[in-house]
Tab-separated table of C-alpha atoms in Angstrom:
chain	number	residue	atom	x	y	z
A	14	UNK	CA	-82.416	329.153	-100.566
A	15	UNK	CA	-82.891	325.226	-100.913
A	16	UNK	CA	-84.563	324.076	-103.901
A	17	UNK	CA	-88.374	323.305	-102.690
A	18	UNK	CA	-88.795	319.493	-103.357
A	19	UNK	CA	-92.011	318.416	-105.338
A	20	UNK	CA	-93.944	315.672	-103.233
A	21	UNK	CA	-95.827	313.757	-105.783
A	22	UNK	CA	-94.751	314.782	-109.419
A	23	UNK	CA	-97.096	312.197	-111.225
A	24	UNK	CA	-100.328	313.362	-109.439
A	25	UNK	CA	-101.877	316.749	-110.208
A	26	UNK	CA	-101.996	319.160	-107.415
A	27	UNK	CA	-105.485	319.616	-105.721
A	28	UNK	CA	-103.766	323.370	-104.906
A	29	UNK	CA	-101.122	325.338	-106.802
A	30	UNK	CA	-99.833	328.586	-106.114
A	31	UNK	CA	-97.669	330.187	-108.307
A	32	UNK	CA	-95.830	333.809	-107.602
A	33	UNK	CA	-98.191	335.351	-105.157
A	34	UNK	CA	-97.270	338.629	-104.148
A	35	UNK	CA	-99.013	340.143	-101.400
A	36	UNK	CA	-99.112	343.782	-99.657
A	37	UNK	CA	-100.422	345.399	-97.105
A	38	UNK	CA	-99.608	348.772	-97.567
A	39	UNK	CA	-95.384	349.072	-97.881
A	40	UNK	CA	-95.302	345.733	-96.267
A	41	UNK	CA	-94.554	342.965	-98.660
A	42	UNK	CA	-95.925	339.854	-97.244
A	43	UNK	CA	-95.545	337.349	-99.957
A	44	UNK	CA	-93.172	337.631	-102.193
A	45	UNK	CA	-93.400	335.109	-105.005
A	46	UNK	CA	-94.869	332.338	-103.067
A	47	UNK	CA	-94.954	328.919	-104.934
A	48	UNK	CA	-96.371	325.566	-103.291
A	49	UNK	CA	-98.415	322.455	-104.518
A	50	UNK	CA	-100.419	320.282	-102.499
A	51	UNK	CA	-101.405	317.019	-103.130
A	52	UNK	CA	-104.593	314.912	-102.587
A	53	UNK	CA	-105.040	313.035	-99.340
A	54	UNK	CA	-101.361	314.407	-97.885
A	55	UNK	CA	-101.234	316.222	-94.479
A	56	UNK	CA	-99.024	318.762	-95.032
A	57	UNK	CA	-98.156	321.064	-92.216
A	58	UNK	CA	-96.999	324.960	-92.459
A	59	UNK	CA	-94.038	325.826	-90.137
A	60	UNK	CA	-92.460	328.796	-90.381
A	61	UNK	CA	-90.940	332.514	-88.753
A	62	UNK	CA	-93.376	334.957	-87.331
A	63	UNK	CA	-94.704	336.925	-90.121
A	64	UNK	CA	-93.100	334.541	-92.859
A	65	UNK	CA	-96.727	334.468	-94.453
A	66	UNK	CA	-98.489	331.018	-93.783
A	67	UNK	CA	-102.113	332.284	-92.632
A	68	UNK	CA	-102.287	334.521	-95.303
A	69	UNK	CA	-101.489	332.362	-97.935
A	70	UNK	CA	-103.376	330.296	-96.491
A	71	UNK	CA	-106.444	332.706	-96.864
A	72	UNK	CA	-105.664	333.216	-100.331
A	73	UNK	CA	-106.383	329.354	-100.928
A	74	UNK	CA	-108.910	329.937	-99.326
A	75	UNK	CA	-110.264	332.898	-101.319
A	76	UNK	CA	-110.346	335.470	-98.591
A	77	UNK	CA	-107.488	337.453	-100.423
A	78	UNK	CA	-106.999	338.138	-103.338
A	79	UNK	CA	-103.116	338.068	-104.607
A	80	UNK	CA	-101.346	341.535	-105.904
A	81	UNK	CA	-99.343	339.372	-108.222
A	82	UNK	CA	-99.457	335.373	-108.884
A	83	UNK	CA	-102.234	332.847	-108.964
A	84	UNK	CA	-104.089	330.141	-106.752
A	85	UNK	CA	-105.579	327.097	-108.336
A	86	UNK	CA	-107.935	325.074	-106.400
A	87	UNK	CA	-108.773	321.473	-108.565
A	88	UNK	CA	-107.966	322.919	-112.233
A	89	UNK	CA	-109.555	326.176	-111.169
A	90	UNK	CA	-107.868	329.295	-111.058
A	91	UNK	CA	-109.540	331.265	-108.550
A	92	UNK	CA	-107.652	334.386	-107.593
A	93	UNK	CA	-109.917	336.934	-109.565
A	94	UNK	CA	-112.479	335.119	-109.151
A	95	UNK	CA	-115.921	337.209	-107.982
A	96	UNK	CA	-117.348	336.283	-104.318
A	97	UNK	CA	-120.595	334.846	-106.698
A	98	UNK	CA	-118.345	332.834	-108.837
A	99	UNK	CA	-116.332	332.001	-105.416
A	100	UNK	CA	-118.800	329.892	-103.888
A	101	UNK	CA	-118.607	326.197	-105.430
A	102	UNK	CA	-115.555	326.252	-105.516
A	103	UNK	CA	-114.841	327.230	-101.637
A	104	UNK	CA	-117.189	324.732	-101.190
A	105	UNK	CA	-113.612	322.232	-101.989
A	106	UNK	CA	-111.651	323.267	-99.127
A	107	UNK	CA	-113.802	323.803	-95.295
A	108	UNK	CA	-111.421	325.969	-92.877
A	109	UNK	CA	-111.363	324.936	-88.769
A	110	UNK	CA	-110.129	328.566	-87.239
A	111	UNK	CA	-107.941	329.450	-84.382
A	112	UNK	CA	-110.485	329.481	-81.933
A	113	UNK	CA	-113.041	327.592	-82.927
A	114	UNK	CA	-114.643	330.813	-84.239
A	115	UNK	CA	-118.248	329.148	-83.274
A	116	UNK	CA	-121.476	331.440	-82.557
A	117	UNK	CA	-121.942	331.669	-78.661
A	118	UNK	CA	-125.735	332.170	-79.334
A	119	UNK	CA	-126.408	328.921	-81.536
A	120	UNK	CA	-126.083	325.372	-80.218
A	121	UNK	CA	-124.167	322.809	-81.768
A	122	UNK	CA	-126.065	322.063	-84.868
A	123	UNK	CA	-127.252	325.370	-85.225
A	124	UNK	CA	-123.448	326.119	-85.485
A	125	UNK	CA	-122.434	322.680	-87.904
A	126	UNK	CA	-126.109	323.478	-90.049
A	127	UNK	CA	-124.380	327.138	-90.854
A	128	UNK	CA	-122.510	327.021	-93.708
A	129	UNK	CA	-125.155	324.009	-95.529
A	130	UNK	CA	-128.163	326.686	-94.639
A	131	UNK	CA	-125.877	329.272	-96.434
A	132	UNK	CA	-125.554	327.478	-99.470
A	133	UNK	CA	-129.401	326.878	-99.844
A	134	UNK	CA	-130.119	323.544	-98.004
A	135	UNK	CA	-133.053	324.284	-95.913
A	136	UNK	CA	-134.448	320.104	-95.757
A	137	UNK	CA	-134.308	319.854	-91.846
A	138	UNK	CA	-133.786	315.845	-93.157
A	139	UNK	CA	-130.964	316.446	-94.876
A	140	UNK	CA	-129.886	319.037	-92.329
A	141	UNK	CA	-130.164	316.803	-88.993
A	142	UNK	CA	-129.034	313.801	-90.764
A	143	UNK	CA	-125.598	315.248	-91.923
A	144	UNK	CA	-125.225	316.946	-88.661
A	145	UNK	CA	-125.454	313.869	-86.700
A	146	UNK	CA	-122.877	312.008	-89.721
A	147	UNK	CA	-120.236	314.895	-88.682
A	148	UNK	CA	-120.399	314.838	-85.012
A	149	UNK	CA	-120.140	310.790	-85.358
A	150	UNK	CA	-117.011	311.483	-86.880
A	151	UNK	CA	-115.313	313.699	-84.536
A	152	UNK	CA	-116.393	311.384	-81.921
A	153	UNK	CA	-119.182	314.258	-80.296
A	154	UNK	CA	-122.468	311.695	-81.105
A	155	UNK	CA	-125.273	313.379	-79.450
A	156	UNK	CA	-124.176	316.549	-78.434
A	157	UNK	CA	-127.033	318.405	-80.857
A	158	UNK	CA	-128.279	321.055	-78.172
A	159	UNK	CA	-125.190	321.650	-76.108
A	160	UNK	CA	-124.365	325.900	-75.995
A	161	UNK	CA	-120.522	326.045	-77.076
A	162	UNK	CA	-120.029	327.700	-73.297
A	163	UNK	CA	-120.785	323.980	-72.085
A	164	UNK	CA	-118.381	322.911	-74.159
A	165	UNK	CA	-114.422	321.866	-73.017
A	166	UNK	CA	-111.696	323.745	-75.570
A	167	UNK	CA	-111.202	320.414	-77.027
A	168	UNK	CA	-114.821	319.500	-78.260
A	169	UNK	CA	-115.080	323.277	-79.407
A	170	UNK	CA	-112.396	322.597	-81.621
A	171	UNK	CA	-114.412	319.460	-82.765
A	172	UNK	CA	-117.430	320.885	-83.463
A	173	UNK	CA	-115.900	323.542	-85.415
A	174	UNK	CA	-113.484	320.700	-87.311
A	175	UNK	CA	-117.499	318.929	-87.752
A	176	UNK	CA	-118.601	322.381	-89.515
A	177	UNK	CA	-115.719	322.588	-91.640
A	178	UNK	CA	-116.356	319.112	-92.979
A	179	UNK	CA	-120.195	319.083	-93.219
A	180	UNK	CA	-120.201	319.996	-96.793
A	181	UNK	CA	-118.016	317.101	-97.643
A	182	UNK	CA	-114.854	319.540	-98.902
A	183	UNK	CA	-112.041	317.587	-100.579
A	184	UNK	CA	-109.563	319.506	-98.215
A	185	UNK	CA	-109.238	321.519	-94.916
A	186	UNK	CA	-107.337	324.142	-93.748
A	187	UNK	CA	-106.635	324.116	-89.820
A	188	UNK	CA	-105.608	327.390	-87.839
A	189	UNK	CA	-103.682	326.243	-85.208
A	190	UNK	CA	-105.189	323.429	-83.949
A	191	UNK	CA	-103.920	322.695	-80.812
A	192	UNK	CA	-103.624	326.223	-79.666
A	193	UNK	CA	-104.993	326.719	-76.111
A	194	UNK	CA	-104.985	322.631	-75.341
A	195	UNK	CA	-103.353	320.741	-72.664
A	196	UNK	CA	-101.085	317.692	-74.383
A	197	UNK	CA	-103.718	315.045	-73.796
A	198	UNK	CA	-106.345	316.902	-76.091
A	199	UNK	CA	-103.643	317.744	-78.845
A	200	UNK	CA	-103.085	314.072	-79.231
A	201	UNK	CA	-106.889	313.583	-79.516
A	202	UNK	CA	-106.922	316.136	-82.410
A	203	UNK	CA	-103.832	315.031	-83.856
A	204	UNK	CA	-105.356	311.450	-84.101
A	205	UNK	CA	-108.627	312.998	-85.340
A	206	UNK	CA	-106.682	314.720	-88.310
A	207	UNK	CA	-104.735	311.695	-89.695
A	208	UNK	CA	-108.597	309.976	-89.104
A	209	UNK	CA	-109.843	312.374	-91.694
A	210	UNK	CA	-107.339	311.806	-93.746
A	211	UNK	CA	-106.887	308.015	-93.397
A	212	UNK	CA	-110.913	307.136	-93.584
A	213	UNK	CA	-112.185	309.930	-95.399
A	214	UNK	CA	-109.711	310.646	-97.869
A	215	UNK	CA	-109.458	314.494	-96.967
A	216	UNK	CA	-106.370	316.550	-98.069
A	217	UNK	CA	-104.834	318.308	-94.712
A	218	UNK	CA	-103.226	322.120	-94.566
A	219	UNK	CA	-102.169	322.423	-91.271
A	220	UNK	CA	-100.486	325.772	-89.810
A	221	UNK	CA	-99.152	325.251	-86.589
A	222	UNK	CA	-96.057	325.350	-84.169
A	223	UNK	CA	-96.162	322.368	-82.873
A	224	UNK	CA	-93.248	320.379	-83.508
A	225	UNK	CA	-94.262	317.233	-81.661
A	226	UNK	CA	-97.437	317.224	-83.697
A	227	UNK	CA	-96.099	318.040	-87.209
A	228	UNK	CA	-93.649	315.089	-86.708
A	229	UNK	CA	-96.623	313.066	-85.692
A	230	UNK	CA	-99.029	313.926	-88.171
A	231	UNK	CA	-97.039	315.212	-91.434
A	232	UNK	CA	-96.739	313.308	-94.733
A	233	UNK	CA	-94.501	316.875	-95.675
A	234	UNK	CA	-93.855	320.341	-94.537
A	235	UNK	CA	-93.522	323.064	-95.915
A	236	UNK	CA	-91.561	325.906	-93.881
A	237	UNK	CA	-92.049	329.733	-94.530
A	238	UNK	CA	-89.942	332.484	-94.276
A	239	UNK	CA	-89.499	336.287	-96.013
A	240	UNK	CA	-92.832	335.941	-97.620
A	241	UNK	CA	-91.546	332.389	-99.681
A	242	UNK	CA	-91.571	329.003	-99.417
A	243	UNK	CA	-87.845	327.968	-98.387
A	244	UNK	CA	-88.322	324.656	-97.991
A	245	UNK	CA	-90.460	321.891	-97.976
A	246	UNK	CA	-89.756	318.263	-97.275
A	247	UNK	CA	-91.019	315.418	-95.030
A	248	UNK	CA	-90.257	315.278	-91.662
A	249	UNK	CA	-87.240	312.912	-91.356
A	250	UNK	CA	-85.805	315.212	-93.791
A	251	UNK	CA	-86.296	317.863	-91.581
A	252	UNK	CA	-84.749	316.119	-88.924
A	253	UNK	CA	-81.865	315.375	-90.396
A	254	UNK	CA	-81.488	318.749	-92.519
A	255	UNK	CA	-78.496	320.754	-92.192
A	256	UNK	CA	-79.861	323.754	-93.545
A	257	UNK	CA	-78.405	326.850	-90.745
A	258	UNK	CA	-82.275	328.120	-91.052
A	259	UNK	CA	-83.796	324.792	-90.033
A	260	UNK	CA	-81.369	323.810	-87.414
A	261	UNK	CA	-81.792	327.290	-86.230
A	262	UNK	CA	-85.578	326.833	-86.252
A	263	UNK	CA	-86.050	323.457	-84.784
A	264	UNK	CA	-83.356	324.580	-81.810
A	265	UNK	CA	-85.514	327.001	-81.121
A	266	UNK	CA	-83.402	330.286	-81.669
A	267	UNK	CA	-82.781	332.403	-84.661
A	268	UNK	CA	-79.481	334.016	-86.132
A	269	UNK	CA	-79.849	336.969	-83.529
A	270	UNK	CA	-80.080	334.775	-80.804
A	271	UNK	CA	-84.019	335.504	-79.826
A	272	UNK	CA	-86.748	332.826	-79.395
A	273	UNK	CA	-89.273	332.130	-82.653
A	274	UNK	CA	-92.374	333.643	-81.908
A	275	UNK	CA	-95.273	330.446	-81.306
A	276	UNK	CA	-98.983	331.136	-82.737
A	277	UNK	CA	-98.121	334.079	-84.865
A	278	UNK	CA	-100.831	335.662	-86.397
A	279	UNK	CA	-98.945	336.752	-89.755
């Protein structure tokens, strides 16, 4: 296995994981995963079907706990850590699913006000006025009352980016992004994610198959496989790799001669 290369040695990671080990029942999904990531990078996940991105992913996130290993979000360690003691600190890192994941029966700032009216802010002020910041942002200005079934797949996926970012986290995790989107509205994302990044200062965890858009949008990558991190590196590096499991990878094919599975769910 390559040697994973470090990104940004003199700047402390905003995420480290360290060993994580991971069952589910005799299946051994992670298996000693180790990656940093570093503030304001967009760093996108590549990988094999069921090489373990979305569920380490989840464990940054604090959905999982590890078997073995540790996650540390901003100097704190957090993979014990009680679903009380959980909250400010998941408060760092907002999450924009698969789908959107937004509730049919709630409009659009019903939907962005969720996860602020969860963690106690009731001020319809404060509420309405941070709603309206976030949907300037992702470019949706106005669009308070619209039902999310009169909304296209790509200003779903806004609205949902909106409600990952209303709490002002440091970092966000994306579930494939472009999943479900003609080219035209993958760009707009795309160009919405390096915004975030390049105005905001927000730290980007992409998982996604995209090709065209992690060598649009990546500052590194880090590619999965067997439950570890095999390599990470930016993407001229990729490009130019001549790692077998790489060229294998980005050709399409793997050693048995069968197509990667796209949008895995591992």
């Amino acid at each position: 296995m390559p040697d994973p290369q470090k990104a940004s040695p003199s700047v402390e990671p905003i995420i480290s994981v360290r060993g994580l080990h991971r069952y589910f029942g005799e299946k051994h999904v992670l298996r000693g995963a180790d990656l940093d990531i570093y503030p304001g990078e967009t760093i996108c996940m590549l990988g094999t079907s069921g090489g373990g991105k979305s569920v380490m992913v989840k464990h940054m996130l604090g959905l999982m706990q590890p078997d073995e290993g540790s996650v540390i979000i901003d100097g704190t360690e957090i993979s014990q850590m009680s679903e009380r003691k959980l909250g400010p600190v998941r408060k760092k890192v907002g999450m924009m699913f698969q789908n959107g994941a937004l509730f049919d029966s709630m409009n659009v700032a019903q939907n962005i006000a969720f996860p602020l009216r969860e963690g106690g802010i009731k001020d319809l002020d404060t509420l309405n006025r941070r709603i309206a910041e976030v949907l300037e942002i992702v470019r949706l200005p106005g669009q308070e009352e619209t039902m999310p079934s009169d909304l296209s797949g790509g200003m779903r996926k806004r609205v949902a980016l909106a409600r990952a970012i209303v709490d002002h986290p440091a970092c966000v995790c994306y579930d494939e992004p472009h999943a479900g989107l003609d080219p035209v509205t993958a760009d707009s994302i795309d160009h919405l994610i390096k915004r975030l990044q390049n105005e905001h200062g927000i730290t980007n965890i992409v998982i996604t198959h995209e090709l065209r858009s992690v060598f649009r949008i990546a500052d590194r990558i880090a590619f999965m496989k067997d439950g570890q991190v095999y390599w990470q590196g930016t993407p001229k590096e990729m490009k130019s790799s001549d790692d077998p499991v790489l060229m294998q990878f980005l050709s399409g094919v793997d050693s048995s001669g069968e197509k990667w599975a796209s949008g895995d769910s591992d």
